Amino acid sequence: VRDLNTNPSLVNLGCESEIPSTIPSGCYDAVLCNVGIQYLQEPEAVLAEVNRILKPQTGFAVVSFSNRFFYDKALTGWIERGMRERSKLVVDYFRAAGGFQDDTIRVVGGGTGALSQLLSVGGLGGDPFVAVIATKR
């Protein structure tokens, strides 16, 4: 486990030994960040590192989130936005990170509509889910 707010690098991630190792550039087909982006203080730095380890042209990253999160841990900018605005924010994170094909960044999921957001707040509509997917250049 690593606090990516402290160190956004993926160097030595999952490495149990004391011998330094680096995840080679361009070696992963996909990276998934599931319900965690709202807690990162420097999401652009983390996504830039994700971009580095993805395979060129075919590697892709998926950032998924829902309307539920820990209010005491999420960033203020996340808390103040609705699902549609959060989706746009994640798209902007990918753009700021660089190296992702702008025309392939897409939002998937039905959680961005006004009705689904209103129903989820009242506990009637479940938990809206959204994923933002981006492909490496």
PDB file of C-alpha atoms in Angstrom:
ATOM      1  CA  VAL A   1       0.000   0.000   0.000  1.00  0.00           C
ATOM      2  CA  ARG A   2       1.332   3.418  -0.926  1.00  0.00           C
ATOM      3  CA  ASP A   3      -0.043   6.890  -0.287  1.00  0.00           C
ATOM      4  CA  LEU A   4       0.046   8.331  -3.812  1.00  0.00           C
ATOM      5  CA  ASN A   5      -0.503  11.797  -2.323  1.00  0.00           C
ATOM      6  CA  THR A   6       2.916  11.521  -0.702  1.00  0.00           C
ATOM      7  CA  ASN A   7       4.660   9.868  -3.660  1.00  0.00           C
ATOM      8  CA  PRO A   8       2.807   9.740  -7.017  1.00  0.00           C
ATOM      9  CA  SER A   9       5.571   7.667  -8.612  1.00  0.00           C
ATOM     10  CA  LEU A  10       4.942   4.003  -9.342  1.00  0.00           C
ATOM     11  CA  VAL A  11       8.605   3.207  -8.650  1.00  0.00           C
ATOM     12  CA  ASN A  12       8.873   0.253  -6.243  1.00  0.00           C
ATOM     13  CA  LEU A  13       5.083  -0.091  -6.061  1.00  0.00           C
ATOM     14  CA  GLY A  14       4.329  -3.571  -4.785  1.00  0.00           C
ATOM     15  CA  CYS A  15       8.017  -4.298  -4.313  1.00  0.00           C
ATOM     16  CA  GLU A  16       8.641  -6.042  -1.008  1.00  0.00           C
ATOM     17  CA  SER A  17      12.422  -6.161  -1.266  1.00  0.00           C
ATOM     18  CA  GLU A  18      14.815  -3.343  -0.450  1.00  0.00           C
ATOM     19  CA  ILE A  19      16.341  -3.551  -3.931  1.00  0.00           C
ATOM     20  CA  PRO A  20      15.012  -0.595  -5.935  1.00  0.00           C
ATOM     21  CA  SER A  21      13.094  -1.482  -9.061  1.00  0.00           C
ATOM     22  CA  THR A  22      11.089   0.504 -11.547  1.00  0.00           C
ATOM     23  CA  ILE A  23       8.078  -0.511 -13.541  1.00  0.00           C
ATOM     24  CA  PRO A  24       9.367  -0.343 -17.113  1.00  0.00           C
ATOM     25  CA  SER A  25       7.846   2.229 -19.452  1.00  0.00           C
ATOM     26  CA  GLY A  26       5.254   0.957 -21.896  1.00  0.00           C
ATOM     27  CA  CYS A  27       4.681  -2.449 -20.321  1.00  0.00           C
ATOM     28  CA  TYR A  28       1.006  -2.459 -19.223  1.00  0.00           C
ATOM     29  CA  ASP A  29      -2.080  -2.889 -21.376  1.00  0.00           C
ATOM     30  CA  ALA A  30      -4.390  -1.188 -18.875  1.00  0.00           C
ATOM     31  CA  VAL A  31      -4.500   0.541 -15.494  1.00  0.00           C
ATOM     32  CA  LEU A  32      -7.622   0.890 -13.361  1.00  0.00           C
ATOM     33  CA  CYS A  33      -8.204   3.474 -10.655  1.00  0.00           C
ATOM     34  CA  ASN A  34     -11.453   2.470  -8.987  1.00  0.00           C
ATOM     35  CA  VAL A  35     -13.119   4.976  -6.611  1.00  0.00           C
ATOM     36  CA  GLY A  36      -9.840   6.590  -5.623  1.00  0.00           C
ATOM     37  CA  ILE A  37      -9.221   9.630  -7.816  1.00  0.00           C
ATOM     38  CA  GLN A  38     -11.228  11.873  -5.476  1.00  0.00           C
ATOM     39  CA  TYR A  39      -8.648  11.381  -2.718  1.00  0.00           C
ATOM     40  CA  LEU A  40      -5.531  12.276  -4.731  1.00  0.00           C
ATOM     41  CA  GLN A  41      -3.984  15.671  -4.130  1.00  0.00           C
ATOM     42  CA  GLU A  42      -1.997  15.492  -7.380  1.00  0.00           C
ATOM     43  CA  PRO A  43      -4.062  13.345  -9.755  1.00  0.00           C
ATOM     44  CA  GLU A  44      -2.313  14.757 -12.828  1.00  0.00           C
ATOM     45  CA  ALA A  45       1.057  13.498 -11.543  1.00  0.00           C
ATOM     46  CA  VAL A  46      -0.383  10.048 -10.873  1.00  0.00           C
ATOM     47  CA  LEU A  47      -1.998   9.893 -14.336  1.00  0.00           C
ATOM     48  CA  ALA A  48       1.266  11.073 -15.935  1.00  0.00           C
ATOM     49  CA  GLU A  49       2.990   8.118 -14.271  1.00  0.00           C
ATOM     50  CA  VAL A  50       0.172   5.818 -15.422  1.00  0.00           C
ATOM     51  CA  ASN A  51       0.722   7.117 -18.946  1.00  0.00           C
ATOM     52  CA  ARG A  52       4.423   6.296 -18.706  1.00  0.00           C
ATOM     53  CA  ILE A  53       3.828   2.618 -17.935  1.00  0.00           C
ATOM     54  CA  LEU A  54       1.057   2.076 -20.512  1.00  0.00           C
ATOM     55  CA  LYS A  55       1.793   0.571 -23.943  1.00  0.00           C
ATOM     56  CA  PRO A  56       1.801   3.201 -26.720  1.00  0.00           C
ATOM     57  CA  GLN A  57      -1.322   3.503 -28.911  1.00  0.00           C
ATOM     58  CA  THR A  58      -3.140   0.581 -27.244  1.00  0.00           C
ATOM     59  CA  GLY A  59      -2.677   1.042 -23.502  1.00  0.00           C
ATOM     60  CA  PHE A  60      -5.614   2.592 -21.720  1.00  0.00           C
ATOM     61  CA  ALA A  61      -6.519   3.877 -18.286  1.00  0.00           C
ATOM     62  CA  VAL A  62      -9.901   3.662 -16.589  1.00  0.00           C
ATOM     63  CA  VAL A  63     -10.813   5.990 -13.737  1.00  0.00           C
ATOM     64  CA  SER A  64     -14.142   5.030 -12.186  1.00  0.00           C
ATOM     65  CA  PHE A  65     -16.102   6.634  -9.385  1.00  0.00           C
ATOM     66  CA  SER A  66     -19.542   6.828  -7.883  1.00  0.00           C
ATOM     67  CA  ASN A  67     -21.520   9.383  -5.930  1.00  0.00           C
ATOM     68  CA  ARG A  68     -20.428   7.829  -2.642  1.00  0.00           C
ATOM     69  CA  PHE A  69     -17.147   8.729  -1.015  1.00  0.00           C
ATOM     70  CA  PHE A  70     -15.665   9.732   2.325  1.00  0.00           C
ATOM     71  CA  TYR A  71     -16.428  13.445   2.679  1.00  0.00           C
ATOM     72  CA  ASP A  72     -13.728  13.895   5.303  1.00  0.00           C
ATOM     73  CA  LYS A  73     -11.064  12.505   2.924  1.00  0.00           C
ATOM     74  CA  ALA A  74     -12.142  13.734  -0.525  1.00  0.00           C
ATOM     75  CA  LEU A  75     -10.786  16.987  -1.895  1.00  0.00           C
ATOM     76  CA  THR A  76     -13.032  20.033  -1.531  1.00  0.00           C
ATOM     77  CA  GLY A  77     -13.212  20.515  -5.296  1.00  0.00           C
ATOM     78  CA  TRP A  78     -14.617  17.002  -5.624  1.00  0.00           C
ATOM     79  CA  ILE A  79     -17.205  17.406  -2.887  1.00  0.00           C
ATOM     80  CA  GLU A  80     -18.559  20.639  -4.370  1.00  0.00           C
ATOM     81  CA  ARG A  81     -19.222  19.116  -7.810  1.00  0.00           C
ATOM     82  CA  GLY A  82     -21.994  16.894  -9.121  1.00  0.00           C
ATOM     83  CA  MET A  83     -21.324  13.732 -11.132  1.00  0.00           C
ATOM     84  CA  ARG A  84     -21.274  15.527 -14.493  1.00  0.00           C
ATOM     85  CA  GLU A  85     -18.766  18.097 -13.238  1.00  0.00           C
ATOM     86  CA  ARG A  86     -16.652  15.356 -11.633  1.00  0.00           C
ATOM     87  CA  SER A  87     -16.575  13.553 -14.982  1.00  0.00           C
ATOM     88  CA  LYS A  88     -15.351  16.739 -16.662  1.00  0.00           C
ATOM     89  CA  LEU A  89     -12.768  17.174 -13.913  1.00  0.00           C
ATOM     90  CA  VAL A  90     -11.356  13.672 -14.516  1.00  0.00           C
ATOM     91  CA  VAL A  91     -11.244  14.367 -18.271  1.00  0.00           C
ATOM     92  CA  ASP A  92      -9.265  17.522 -17.445  1.00  0.00           C
ATOM     93  CA  TYR A  93      -6.911  15.465 -15.241  1.00  0.00           C
ATOM     94  CA  PHE A  94      -6.156  13.197 -18.223  1.00  0.00           C
ATOM     95  CA  ARG A  95      -5.557  16.201 -20.478  1.00  0.00           C
ATOM     96  CA  ALA A  96      -3.285  17.873 -17.923  1.00  0.00           C
ATOM     97  CA  ALA A  97      -1.306  14.651 -17.405  1.00  0.00           C
ATOM     98  CA  GLY A  98      -0.416  14.634 -21.095  1.00  0.00           C
ATOM     99  CA  GLY A  99       0.191  11.720 -23.402  1.00  0.00           C
ATOM    100  CA  PHE A 100      -3.413  10.581 -23.745  1.00  0.00           C
ATOM    101  CA  GLN A 101      -5.256  10.828 -27.053  1.00  0.00           C
ATOM    102  CA  ASP A 102      -7.741  13.634 -26.565  1.00  0.00           C
ATOM    103  CA  ASP A 103     -10.210  12.191 -29.056  1.00  0.00           C
ATOM    104  CA  THR A 104     -10.308   8.871 -27.165  1.00  0.00           C
ATOM    105  CA  ILE A 105     -11.044  10.261 -23.699  1.00  0.00           C
ATOM    106  CA  ARG A 106     -14.641   9.285 -23.077  1.00  0.00           C
ATOM    107  CA  VAL A 107     -17.131   9.187 -20.241  1.00  0.00           C
ATOM    108  CA  VAL A 108     -19.107   5.979 -19.738  1.00  0.00           C
ATOM    109  CA  GLY A 109     -22.004   5.439 -17.354  1.00  0.00           C
ATOM    110  CA  GLY A 110     -25.395   6.859 -16.553  1.00  0.00           C
ATOM    111  CA  GLY A 111     -24.485   8.724 -13.406  1.00  0.00           C
ATOM    112  CA  THR A 112     -24.164  12.162 -14.966  1.00  0.00           C
ATOM    113  CA  GLY A 113     -27.835  12.886 -15.648  1.00  0.00           C
ATOM    114  CA  ALA A 114     -29.674  15.333 -13.398  1.00  0.00           C
ATOM    115  CA  LEU A 115     -32.427  12.843 -12.535  1.00  0.00           C
ATOM    116  CA  SER A 116     -30.044  10.046 -11.539  1.00  0.00           C
ATOM    117  CA  GLN A 117     -28.088  12.472  -9.344  1.00  0.00           C
ATOM    118  CA  LEU A 118     -31.207  13.777  -7.607  1.00  0.00           C
ATOM    119  CA  LEU A 119     -32.549  10.281  -6.995  1.00  0.00           C
ATOM    120  CA  SER A 120     -29.229   9.089  -5.599  1.00  0.00           C
ATOM    121  CA  VAL A 121     -29.120  11.940  -3.073  1.00  0.00           C
ATOM    122  CA  GLY A 122     -32.540  10.910  -1.800  1.00  0.00           C
ATOM    123  CA  GLY A 123     -31.480   7.258  -1.691  1.00  0.00           C
ATOM    124  CA  LEU A 124     -34.068   6.281  -4.280  1.00  0.00           C
ATOM    125  CA  GLY A 125     -31.979   5.856  -7.399  1.00  0.00           C
ATOM    126  CA  GLY A 126     -29.071   3.771  -6.204  1.00  0.00           C
ATOM    127  CA  ASP A 127     -25.505   4.866  -6.616  1.00  0.00           C
ATOM    128  CA  PRO A 128     -24.655   6.411 -10.009  1.00  0.00           C
ATOM    129  CA  PHE A 129     -21.443   5.066 -11.522  1.00  0.00           C
ATOM    130  CA  VAL A 130     -19.170   6.725 -14.064  1.00  0.00           C
ATOM    131  CA  ALA A 131     -15.928   5.680 -15.720  1.00  0.00           C
ATOM    132  CA  VAL A 132     -13.598   7.899 -17.723  1.00  0.00           C
ATOM    133  CA  ILE A 133     -11.457   5.961 -20.185  1.00  0.00           C
ATOM    134  CA  ALA A 134      -8.414   7.320 -21.994  1.00  0.00           C
ATOM    135  CA  THR A 135      -6.025   5.709 -24.479  1.00  0.00           C
ATOM    136  CA  LYS A 136      -2.310   6.477 -24.573  1.00  0.00           C
ATOM    137  CA  ARG A 137      -0.887   8.164 -27.685  1.00  0.00           C
TER     138      ARG A 137
END
